XYZ file of C-alpha atoms in Angstrom:
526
model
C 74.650 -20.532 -18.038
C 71.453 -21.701 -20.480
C 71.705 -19.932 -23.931
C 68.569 -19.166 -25.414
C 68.077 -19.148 -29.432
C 65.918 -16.824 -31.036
C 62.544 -17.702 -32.825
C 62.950 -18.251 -36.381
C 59.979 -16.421 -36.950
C 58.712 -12.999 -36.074
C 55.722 -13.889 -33.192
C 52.860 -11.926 -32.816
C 51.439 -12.209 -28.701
C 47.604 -11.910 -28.053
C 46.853 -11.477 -24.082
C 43.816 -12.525 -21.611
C 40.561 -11.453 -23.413
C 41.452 -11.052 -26.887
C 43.033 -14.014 -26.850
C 40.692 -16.176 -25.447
C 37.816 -14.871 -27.657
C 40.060 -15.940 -30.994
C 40.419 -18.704 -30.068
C 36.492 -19.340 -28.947
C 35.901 -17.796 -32.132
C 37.648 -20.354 -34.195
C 36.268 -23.110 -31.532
C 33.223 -22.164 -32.693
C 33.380 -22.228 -36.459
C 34.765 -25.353 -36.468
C 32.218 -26.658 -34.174
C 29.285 -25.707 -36.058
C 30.750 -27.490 -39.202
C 31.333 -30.959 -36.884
C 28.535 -30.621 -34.926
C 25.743 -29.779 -38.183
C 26.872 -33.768 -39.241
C 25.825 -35.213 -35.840
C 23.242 -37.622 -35.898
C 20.811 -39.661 -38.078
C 19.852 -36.968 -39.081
C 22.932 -35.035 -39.670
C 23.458 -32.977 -42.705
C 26.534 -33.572 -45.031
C 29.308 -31.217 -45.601
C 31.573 -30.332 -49.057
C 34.580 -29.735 -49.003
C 36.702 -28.672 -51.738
C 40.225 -30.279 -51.828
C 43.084 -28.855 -53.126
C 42.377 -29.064 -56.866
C 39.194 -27.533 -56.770
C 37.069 -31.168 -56.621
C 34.757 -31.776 -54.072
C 34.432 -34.227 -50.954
C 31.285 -34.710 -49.721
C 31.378 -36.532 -45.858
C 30.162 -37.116 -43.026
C 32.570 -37.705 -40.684
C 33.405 -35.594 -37.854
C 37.236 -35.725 -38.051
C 37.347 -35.253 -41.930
C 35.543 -32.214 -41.894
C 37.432 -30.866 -39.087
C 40.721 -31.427 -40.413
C 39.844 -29.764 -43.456
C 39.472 -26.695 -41.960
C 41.909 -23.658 -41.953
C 41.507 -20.361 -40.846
C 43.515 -17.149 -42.277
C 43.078 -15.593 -38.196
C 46.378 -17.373 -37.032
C 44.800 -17.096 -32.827
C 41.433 -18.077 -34.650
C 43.672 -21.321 -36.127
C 44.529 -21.769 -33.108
C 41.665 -23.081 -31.558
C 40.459 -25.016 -34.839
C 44.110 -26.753 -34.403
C 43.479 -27.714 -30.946
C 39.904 -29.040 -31.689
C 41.635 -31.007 -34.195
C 43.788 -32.996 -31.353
C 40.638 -33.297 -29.696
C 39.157 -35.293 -31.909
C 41.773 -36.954 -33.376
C 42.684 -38.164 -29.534
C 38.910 -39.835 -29.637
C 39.931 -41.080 -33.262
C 42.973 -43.230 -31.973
C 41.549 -44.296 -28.831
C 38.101 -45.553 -30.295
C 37.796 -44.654 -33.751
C 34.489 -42.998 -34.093
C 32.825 -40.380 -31.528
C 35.142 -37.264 -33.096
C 31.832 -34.882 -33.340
C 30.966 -35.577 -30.112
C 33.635 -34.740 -28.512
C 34.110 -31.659 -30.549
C 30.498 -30.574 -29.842
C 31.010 -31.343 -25.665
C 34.112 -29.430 -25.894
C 32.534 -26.118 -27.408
C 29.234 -26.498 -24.576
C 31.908 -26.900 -21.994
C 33.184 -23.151 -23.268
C 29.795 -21.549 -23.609
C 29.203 -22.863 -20.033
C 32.015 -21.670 -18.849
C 31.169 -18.209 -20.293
C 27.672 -17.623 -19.238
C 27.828 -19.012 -15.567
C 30.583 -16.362 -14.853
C 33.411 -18.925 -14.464
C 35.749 -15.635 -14.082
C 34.623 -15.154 -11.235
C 35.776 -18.490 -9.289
C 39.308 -19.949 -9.234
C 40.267 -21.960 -12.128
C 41.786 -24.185 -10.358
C 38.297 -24.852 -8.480
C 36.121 -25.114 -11.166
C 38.672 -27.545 -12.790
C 38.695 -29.941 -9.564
C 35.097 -29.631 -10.030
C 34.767 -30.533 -13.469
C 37.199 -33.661 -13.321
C 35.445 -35.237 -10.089
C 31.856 -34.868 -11.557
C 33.197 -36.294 -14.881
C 34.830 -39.465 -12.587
C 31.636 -39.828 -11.117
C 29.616 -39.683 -15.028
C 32.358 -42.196 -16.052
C 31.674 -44.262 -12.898
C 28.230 -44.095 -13.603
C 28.122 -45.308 -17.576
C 30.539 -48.024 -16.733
C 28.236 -49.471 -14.578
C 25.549 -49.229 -16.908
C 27.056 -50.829 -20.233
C 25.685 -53.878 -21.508
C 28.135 -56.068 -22.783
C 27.337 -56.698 -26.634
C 26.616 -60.030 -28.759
C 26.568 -60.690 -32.681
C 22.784 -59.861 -32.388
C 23.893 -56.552 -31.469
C 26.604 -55.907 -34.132
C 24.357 -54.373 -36.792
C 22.899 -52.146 -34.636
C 26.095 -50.619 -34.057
C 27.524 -50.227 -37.193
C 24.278 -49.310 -38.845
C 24.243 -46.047 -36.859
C 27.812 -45.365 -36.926
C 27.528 -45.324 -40.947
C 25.462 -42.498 -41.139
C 22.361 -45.131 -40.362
C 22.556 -46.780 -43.807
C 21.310 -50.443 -42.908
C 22.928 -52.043 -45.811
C 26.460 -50.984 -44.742
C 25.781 -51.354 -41.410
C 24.493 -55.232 -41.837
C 27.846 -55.987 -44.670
C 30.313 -54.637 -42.102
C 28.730 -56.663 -39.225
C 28.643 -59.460 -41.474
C 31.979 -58.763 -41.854
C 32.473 -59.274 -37.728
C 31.023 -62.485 -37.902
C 32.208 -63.932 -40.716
C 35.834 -62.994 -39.359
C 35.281 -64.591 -35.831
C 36.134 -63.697 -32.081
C 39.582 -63.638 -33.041
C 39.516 -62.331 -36.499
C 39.900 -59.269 -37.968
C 38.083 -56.504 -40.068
C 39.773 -54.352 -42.828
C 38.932 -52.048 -45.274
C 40.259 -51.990 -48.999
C 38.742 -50.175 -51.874
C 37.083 -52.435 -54.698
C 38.065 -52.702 -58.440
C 34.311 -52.271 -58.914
C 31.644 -50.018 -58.287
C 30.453 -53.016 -56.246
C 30.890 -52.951 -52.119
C 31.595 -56.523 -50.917
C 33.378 -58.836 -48.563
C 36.385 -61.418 -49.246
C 37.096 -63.372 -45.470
C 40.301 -65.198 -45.705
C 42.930 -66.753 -43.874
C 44.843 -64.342 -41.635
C 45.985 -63.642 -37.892
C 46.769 -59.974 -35.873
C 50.143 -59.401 -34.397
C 49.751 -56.424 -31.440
C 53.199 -55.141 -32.629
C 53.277 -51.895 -35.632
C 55.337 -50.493 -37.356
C 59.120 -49.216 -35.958
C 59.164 -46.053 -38.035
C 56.349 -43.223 -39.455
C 59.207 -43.598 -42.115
C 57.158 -46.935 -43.278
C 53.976 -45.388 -44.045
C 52.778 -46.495 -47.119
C 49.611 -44.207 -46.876
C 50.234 -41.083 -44.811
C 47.061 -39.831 -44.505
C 45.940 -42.588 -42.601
C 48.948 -43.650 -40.602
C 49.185 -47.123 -42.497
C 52.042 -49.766 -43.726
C 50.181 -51.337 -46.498
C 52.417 -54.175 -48.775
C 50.576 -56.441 -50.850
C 52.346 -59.919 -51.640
C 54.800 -59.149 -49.205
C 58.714 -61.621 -48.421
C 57.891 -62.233 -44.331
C 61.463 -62.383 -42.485
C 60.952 -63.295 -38.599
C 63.728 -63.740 -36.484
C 64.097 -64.086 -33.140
C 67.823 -62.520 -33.394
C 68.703 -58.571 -32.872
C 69.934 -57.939 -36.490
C 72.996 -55.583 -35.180
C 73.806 -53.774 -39.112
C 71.735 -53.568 -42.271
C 74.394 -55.983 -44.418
C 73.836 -58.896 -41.953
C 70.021 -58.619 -44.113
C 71.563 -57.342 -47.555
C 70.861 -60.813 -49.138
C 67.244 -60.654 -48.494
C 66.881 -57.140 -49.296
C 68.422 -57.773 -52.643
C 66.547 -60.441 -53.258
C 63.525 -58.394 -52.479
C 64.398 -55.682 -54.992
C 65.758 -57.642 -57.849
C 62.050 -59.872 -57.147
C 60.122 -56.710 -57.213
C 58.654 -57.681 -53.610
C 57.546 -55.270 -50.734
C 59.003 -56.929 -47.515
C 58.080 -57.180 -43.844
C 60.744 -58.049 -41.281
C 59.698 -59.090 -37.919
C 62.820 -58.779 -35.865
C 64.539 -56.946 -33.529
C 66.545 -54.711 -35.282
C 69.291 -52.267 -33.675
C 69.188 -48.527 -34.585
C 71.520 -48.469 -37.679
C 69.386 -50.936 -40.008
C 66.450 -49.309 -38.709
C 67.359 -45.804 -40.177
C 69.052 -47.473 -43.254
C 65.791 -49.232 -43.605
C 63.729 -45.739 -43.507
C 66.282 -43.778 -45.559
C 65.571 -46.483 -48.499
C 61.884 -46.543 -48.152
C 61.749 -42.773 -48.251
C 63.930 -42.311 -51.052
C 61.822 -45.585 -52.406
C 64.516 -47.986 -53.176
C 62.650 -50.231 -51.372
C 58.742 -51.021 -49.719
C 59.422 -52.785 -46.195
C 58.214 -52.327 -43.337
C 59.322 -53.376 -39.845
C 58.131 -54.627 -36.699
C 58.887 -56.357 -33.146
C 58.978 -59.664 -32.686
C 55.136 -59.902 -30.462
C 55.289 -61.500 -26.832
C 58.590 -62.106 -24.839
C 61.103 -64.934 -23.663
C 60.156 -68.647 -24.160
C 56.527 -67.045 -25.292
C 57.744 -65.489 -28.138
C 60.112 -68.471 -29.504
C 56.286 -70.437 -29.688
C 54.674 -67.660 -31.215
C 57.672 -67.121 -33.831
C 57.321 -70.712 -34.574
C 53.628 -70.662 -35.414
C 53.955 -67.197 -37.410
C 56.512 -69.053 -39.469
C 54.155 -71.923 -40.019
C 51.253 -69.413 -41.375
C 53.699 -67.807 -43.625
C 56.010 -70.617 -44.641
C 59.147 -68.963 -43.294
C 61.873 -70.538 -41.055
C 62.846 -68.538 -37.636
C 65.672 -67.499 -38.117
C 67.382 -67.990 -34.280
C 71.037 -67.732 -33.334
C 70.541 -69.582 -29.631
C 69.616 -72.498 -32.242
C 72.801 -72.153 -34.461
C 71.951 -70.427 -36.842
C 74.607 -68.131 -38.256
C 74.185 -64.005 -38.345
C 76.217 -64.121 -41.458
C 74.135 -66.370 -43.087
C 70.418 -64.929 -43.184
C 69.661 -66.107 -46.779
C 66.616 -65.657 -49.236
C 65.431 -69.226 -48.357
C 64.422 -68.266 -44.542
C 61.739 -66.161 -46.299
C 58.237 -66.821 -46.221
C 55.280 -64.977 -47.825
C 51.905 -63.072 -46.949
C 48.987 -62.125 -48.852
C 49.055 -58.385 -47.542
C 50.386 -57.298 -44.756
C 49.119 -53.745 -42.892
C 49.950 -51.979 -39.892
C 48.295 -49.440 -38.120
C 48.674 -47.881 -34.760
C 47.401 -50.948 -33.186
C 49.031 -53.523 -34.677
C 49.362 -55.074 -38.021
C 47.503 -57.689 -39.842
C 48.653 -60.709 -42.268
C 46.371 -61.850 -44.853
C 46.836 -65.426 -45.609
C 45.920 -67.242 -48.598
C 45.813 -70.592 -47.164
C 47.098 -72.601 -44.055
C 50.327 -74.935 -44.751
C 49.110 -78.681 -43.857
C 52.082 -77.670 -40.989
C 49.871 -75.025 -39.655
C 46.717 -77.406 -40.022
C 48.852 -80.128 -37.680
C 49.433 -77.448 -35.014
C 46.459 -76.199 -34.675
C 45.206 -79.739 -33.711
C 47.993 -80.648 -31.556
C 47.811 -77.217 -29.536
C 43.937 -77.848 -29.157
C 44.867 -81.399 -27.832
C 47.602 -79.428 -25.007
C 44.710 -77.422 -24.205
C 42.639 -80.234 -23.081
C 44.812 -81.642 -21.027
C 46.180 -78.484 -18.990
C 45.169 -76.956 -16.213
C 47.444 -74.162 -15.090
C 45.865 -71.110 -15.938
C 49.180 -69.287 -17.541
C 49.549 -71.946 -19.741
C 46.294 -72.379 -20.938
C 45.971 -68.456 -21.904
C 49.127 -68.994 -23.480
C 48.078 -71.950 -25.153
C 44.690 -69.693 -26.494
C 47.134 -66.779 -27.371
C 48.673 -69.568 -29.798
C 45.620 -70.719 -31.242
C 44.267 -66.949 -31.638
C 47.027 -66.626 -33.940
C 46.606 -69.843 -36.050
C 43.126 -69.694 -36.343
C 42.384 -66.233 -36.729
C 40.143 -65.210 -39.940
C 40.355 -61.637 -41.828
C 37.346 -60.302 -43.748
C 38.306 -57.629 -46.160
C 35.478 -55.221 -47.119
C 35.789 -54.216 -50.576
C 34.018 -50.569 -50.803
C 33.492 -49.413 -54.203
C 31.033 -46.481 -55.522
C 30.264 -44.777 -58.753
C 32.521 -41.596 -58.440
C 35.815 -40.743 -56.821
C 33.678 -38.217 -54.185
C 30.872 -40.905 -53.620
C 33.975 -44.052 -52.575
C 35.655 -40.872 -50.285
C 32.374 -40.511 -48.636
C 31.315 -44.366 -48.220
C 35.015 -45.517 -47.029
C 34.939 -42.549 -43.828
C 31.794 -43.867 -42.996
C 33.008 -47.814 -42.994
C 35.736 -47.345 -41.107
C 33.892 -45.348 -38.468
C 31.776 -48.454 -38.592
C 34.238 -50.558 -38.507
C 36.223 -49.190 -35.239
C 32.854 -48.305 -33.514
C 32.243 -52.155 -33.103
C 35.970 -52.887 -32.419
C 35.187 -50.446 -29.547
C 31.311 -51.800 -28.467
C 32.757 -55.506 -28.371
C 35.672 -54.170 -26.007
C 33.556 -52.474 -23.821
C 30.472 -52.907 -24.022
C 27.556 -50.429 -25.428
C 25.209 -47.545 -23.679
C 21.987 -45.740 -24.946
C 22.666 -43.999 -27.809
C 21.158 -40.720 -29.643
C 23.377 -38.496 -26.666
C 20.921 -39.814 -24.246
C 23.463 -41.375 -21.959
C 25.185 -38.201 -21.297
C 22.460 -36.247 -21.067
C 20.343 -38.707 -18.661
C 23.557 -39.111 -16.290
C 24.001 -35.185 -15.923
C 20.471 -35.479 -13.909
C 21.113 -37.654 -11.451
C 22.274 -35.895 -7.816
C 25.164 -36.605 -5.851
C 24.300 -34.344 -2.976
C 28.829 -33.452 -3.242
C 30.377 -31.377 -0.566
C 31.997 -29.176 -2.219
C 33.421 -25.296 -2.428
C 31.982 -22.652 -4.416
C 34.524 -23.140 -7.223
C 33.755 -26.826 -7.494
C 29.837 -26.516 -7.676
C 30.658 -24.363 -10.317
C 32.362 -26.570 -12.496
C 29.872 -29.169 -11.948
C 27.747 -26.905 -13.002
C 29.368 -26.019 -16.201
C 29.514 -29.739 -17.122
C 26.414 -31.040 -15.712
C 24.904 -28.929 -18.675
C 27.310 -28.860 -21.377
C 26.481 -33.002 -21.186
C 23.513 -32.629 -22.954
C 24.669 -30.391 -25.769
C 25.166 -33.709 -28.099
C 21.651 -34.879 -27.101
C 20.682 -31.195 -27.987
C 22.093 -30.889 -31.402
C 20.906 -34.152 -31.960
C 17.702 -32.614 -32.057
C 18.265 -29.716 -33.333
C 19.810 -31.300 -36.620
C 16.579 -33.520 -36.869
C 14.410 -30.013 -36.709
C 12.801 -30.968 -33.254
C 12.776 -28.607 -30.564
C 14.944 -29.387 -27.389
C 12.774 -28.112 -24.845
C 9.825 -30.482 -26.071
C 12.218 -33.635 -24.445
C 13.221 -34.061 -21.675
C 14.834 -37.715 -20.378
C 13.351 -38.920 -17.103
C 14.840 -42.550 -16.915
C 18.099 -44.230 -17.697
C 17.640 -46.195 -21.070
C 15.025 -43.632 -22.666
C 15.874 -41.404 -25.610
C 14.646 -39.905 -28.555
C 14.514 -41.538 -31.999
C 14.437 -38.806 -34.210
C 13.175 -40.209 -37.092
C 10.009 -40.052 -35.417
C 10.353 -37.994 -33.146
C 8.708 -40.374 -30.254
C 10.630 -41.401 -26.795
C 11.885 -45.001 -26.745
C 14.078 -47.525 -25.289
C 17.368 -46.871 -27.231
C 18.624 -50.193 -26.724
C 15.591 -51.746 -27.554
C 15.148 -49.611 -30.705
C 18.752 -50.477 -31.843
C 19.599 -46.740 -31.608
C 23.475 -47.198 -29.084
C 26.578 -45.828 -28.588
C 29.787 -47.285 -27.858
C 30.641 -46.915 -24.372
C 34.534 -46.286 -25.199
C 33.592 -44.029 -27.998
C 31.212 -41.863 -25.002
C 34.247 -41.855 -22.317
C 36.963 -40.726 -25.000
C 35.039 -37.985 -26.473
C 33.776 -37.118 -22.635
C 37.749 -37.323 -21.528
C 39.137 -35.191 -24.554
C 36.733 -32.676 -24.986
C 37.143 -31.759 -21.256
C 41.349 -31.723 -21.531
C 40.831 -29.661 -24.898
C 38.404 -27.369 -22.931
C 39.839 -26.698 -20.146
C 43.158 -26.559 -21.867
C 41.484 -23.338 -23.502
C 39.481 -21.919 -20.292
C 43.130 -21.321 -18.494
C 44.724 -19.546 -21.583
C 46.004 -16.045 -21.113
C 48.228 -15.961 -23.864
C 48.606 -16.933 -27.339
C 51.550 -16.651 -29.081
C 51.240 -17.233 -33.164
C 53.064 -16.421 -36.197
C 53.102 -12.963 -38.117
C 51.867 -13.722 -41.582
C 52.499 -11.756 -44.457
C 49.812 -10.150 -45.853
């Protein structure tokens, strides 16, 4: 028979109604501090940290994970807002206001078109197939972006400040098609970038035990010993020697291995306690692929692979497989190496893999053959950011790395209209849809929360939303000036991954919160 444990705490249950108003209420509080920062003409928001100093931002995500409410329900709903737009944060890295600001229209729809009165169920169906169809309809749409096109992107997703927007898509180019971008803060008051050697491996770190900077999810090491092997390390002492020689050196280190559960945990247990800075990651591609990519990581780094199929020994990893990196960081998506400068090796490999490539046809091995030379030929540009004051660099960095993963996301994709105008244009067009009373409902409900972005938009620029209206695809408003024009003429887009994810995770936050009939939170003390 299943046992069941008692809560630890003392729970305090709200019901139907009453709890779904809390949590609207916090929805909304937290909503109209996002949503006042969206736009070009946006306003900025302080926030005072825990020591009394103040951060002025922004950035849609910062400000809405700075917010708690004392109302536990009320806490509720900021918290889920929060997952909202920290969803569009992973996925595409900019677009959190948005989707906080779609998810609270979706609410208010819901509310004043009677939604109560269909079956949830329905009006779901409804929403989801209309928002296929949107989806559909942008994809279709998206213009597929150039270098020409990079500083209109980043321009607008820092806050419109051209300066930052043309150094980070100087940045882009500087970097290359397969290069990378990065942000680091600068000894200086100066904002610059360094492009250097460098290559990105799709595999991150094993372990949120490795984070070197918790607040943003990062595995940062600077000068870091590179270990690869192409081995499963089976116990932490078959590595002891190099982690010694790691700690008596007074070097981070990165191992890029397979490793089996127990060094993994010894591995975390250190770093926590801080005996030692490693982190540690897989091995990138598979079978005979990865034995060629091994090989050229070890030429970039000037480390041997170390390879028991080739003889090598497991009791025998030594400090003189090692190699070295410049800096080595992970993030969700993978983790870069910073390179000083290419081995002569490296230099010869390059050439002779170019050579391969000209001579083979079969498409599998020519991709692989590109996946190699990706690798060694890769460039990283750093960007320095640097400011006057501590509150001024906070500010500046949340805006470059919106900047900098808004153009990750417009090269992947591709780019739309910005200024909310894609949204809002795409909730005119008619499908002429069969469907039930329910499911007209929630098309309803969506079909005009989608131009609540394009709204406040507006409204944050002090121009009156009922003076615009959108009558063909392309058209917006430049709010500057207040006059209609081509958007992607006028420089003025939006990502199109940036659009979907805020589109997809304001609706699962939304609707999450429409079929909630009870909320269960924590008695505080007063």
């Amino acid at each position: 028979m299943a046992q069941f444990g008692g809560p630890k705490l003392v729970k305090a249950l709200h019901f139907d109604n009453s709890a779904k108003a809390k949590l609207t209420t916090g929805i909304n509080k937290i909503a109209n501090a996002v949503g006042s920062t969206l736009g070009p003409s946006g306003r900025t928001v302080v926030i005072e940290d825990d020591f009394g100093n103040p951060h002025v931002t922004k950035d849609g995500v910062t400000v809405a994970n700075s917010i708690m409410l004392k109302n536990p329900v009320e806490n509720l709903g900021v918290a889920m807002m929060k997952q909202a737009a920290q969803q569009t944060a992973n996925i595409a890295g900019d677009g959190t206001t948005t989707s906080i600001v779609l998810a609270q229209a979706i609410i208010d729809c819901y509310k004043r078109k009677d939604g109560e009165s269909f079956s949830f169920r329905d009006i779901k169906s409804g929403i989801e197939k209309y928002k296929n169809l949107i989806i559909q309809e942008l994809e279709s749409k998206a213009v597929k972006i150039d270098n020409s096109r990079l500083d209109d992107v980043s321009t607008i997703s820092a806050n419109n400040d051209p300066v930052l927007g043309k150094l980070i898509a100087d940045a882009f180019r500087k970097a290359g098609d397969n290069g990378i971008v990065a942000m680091e803060t600068s000894p200086s008051s100066e904002t610059y970038i360094d492009t250097v050697e460098g290559t990105k491996l799709n595999s991150t770190y094993k372990s949120h035990h490795f984070y070197s900077n918790k607040e943003k999810e990062l595995s940062e090491l600077d000068k870091p010993l590179v270990f690869i092997s192409a081995t499963d390390i089976p116990n932490v002492r078959k590595i002891q020697d190099i982690l010694e020689f790691a700690i008596k050196s007074n070097r981070s280190i990165l191992l890029i291995a397979p490793l089996e559960s127990q060094p993994l945990t010894a591995l975390a247990m250190n770093m926590v306690k801080g005996n030692i800075k490693v982190n540690v990651i897989d091995p990138p591609s598979f079978g005979l692929k990865r034995k060629d990519i091994l090989e050229d990581l070890a030429l970039l780094v000037g480390a041997k692979v170390f390879d028991e199929s080739l003889g090598d020994s497991i009791d025998s990893i030594a400090p003189d497989l090692l190699g070295e990196a410049d800096k080595a960081i992970s993030d969700k998506d993978g983790t870069v190496l910073v390179i000083k400068e290419k081995s002569k090796e490296a230099q010869e490999r390059i050439k002779y893999l170019k050579t391969a490539l000209e001579k083979e046809n079969h498409h599998v091995l020519v991709k692989h053959l590109n996946d190699r030379l990706a690798l060694l030929c890769g460039g990283v540009s750093i960007i320095y950011v640097g400011a006057d004051t501590d509150v001024e660099l906070k500010e500046k960095q949340d805006r470059v790395d919106d900047a900098i993963h808004a153009v990750k996301a417009a090269r992947k994709e591709g780019i739309l209209p910005g200024g909310g105008s894609s949204l809002a244009y795409a909730a005119t067009i008619d499908w002429k849809l069969d469907l039930n009373g329910g499911e007209l409902a929630g098309i309803e409900i969506l079909e005009e929360a989608l131009s609540a972005p394009f709204t406040k938009i507006l409204i944050n620029a002090g121009l009156n939303p009922k003076d615009y209206s959108l009558k063909k695809w392309g058209e917006g408003v430049d709010v500057t000036c207040g006059d209609r024009k081509n958007m992607i003429k006028q420089g003025i887009i939006d990502p199109l991954l940036v659009t979907k994810s805020a589109l997809n995770n304001a609706i699962s936050v939304a609707t999450t919160i429409l079929s909630t009939d009870c909320v269960i939170s924590n008695v505080r003390e007063e």
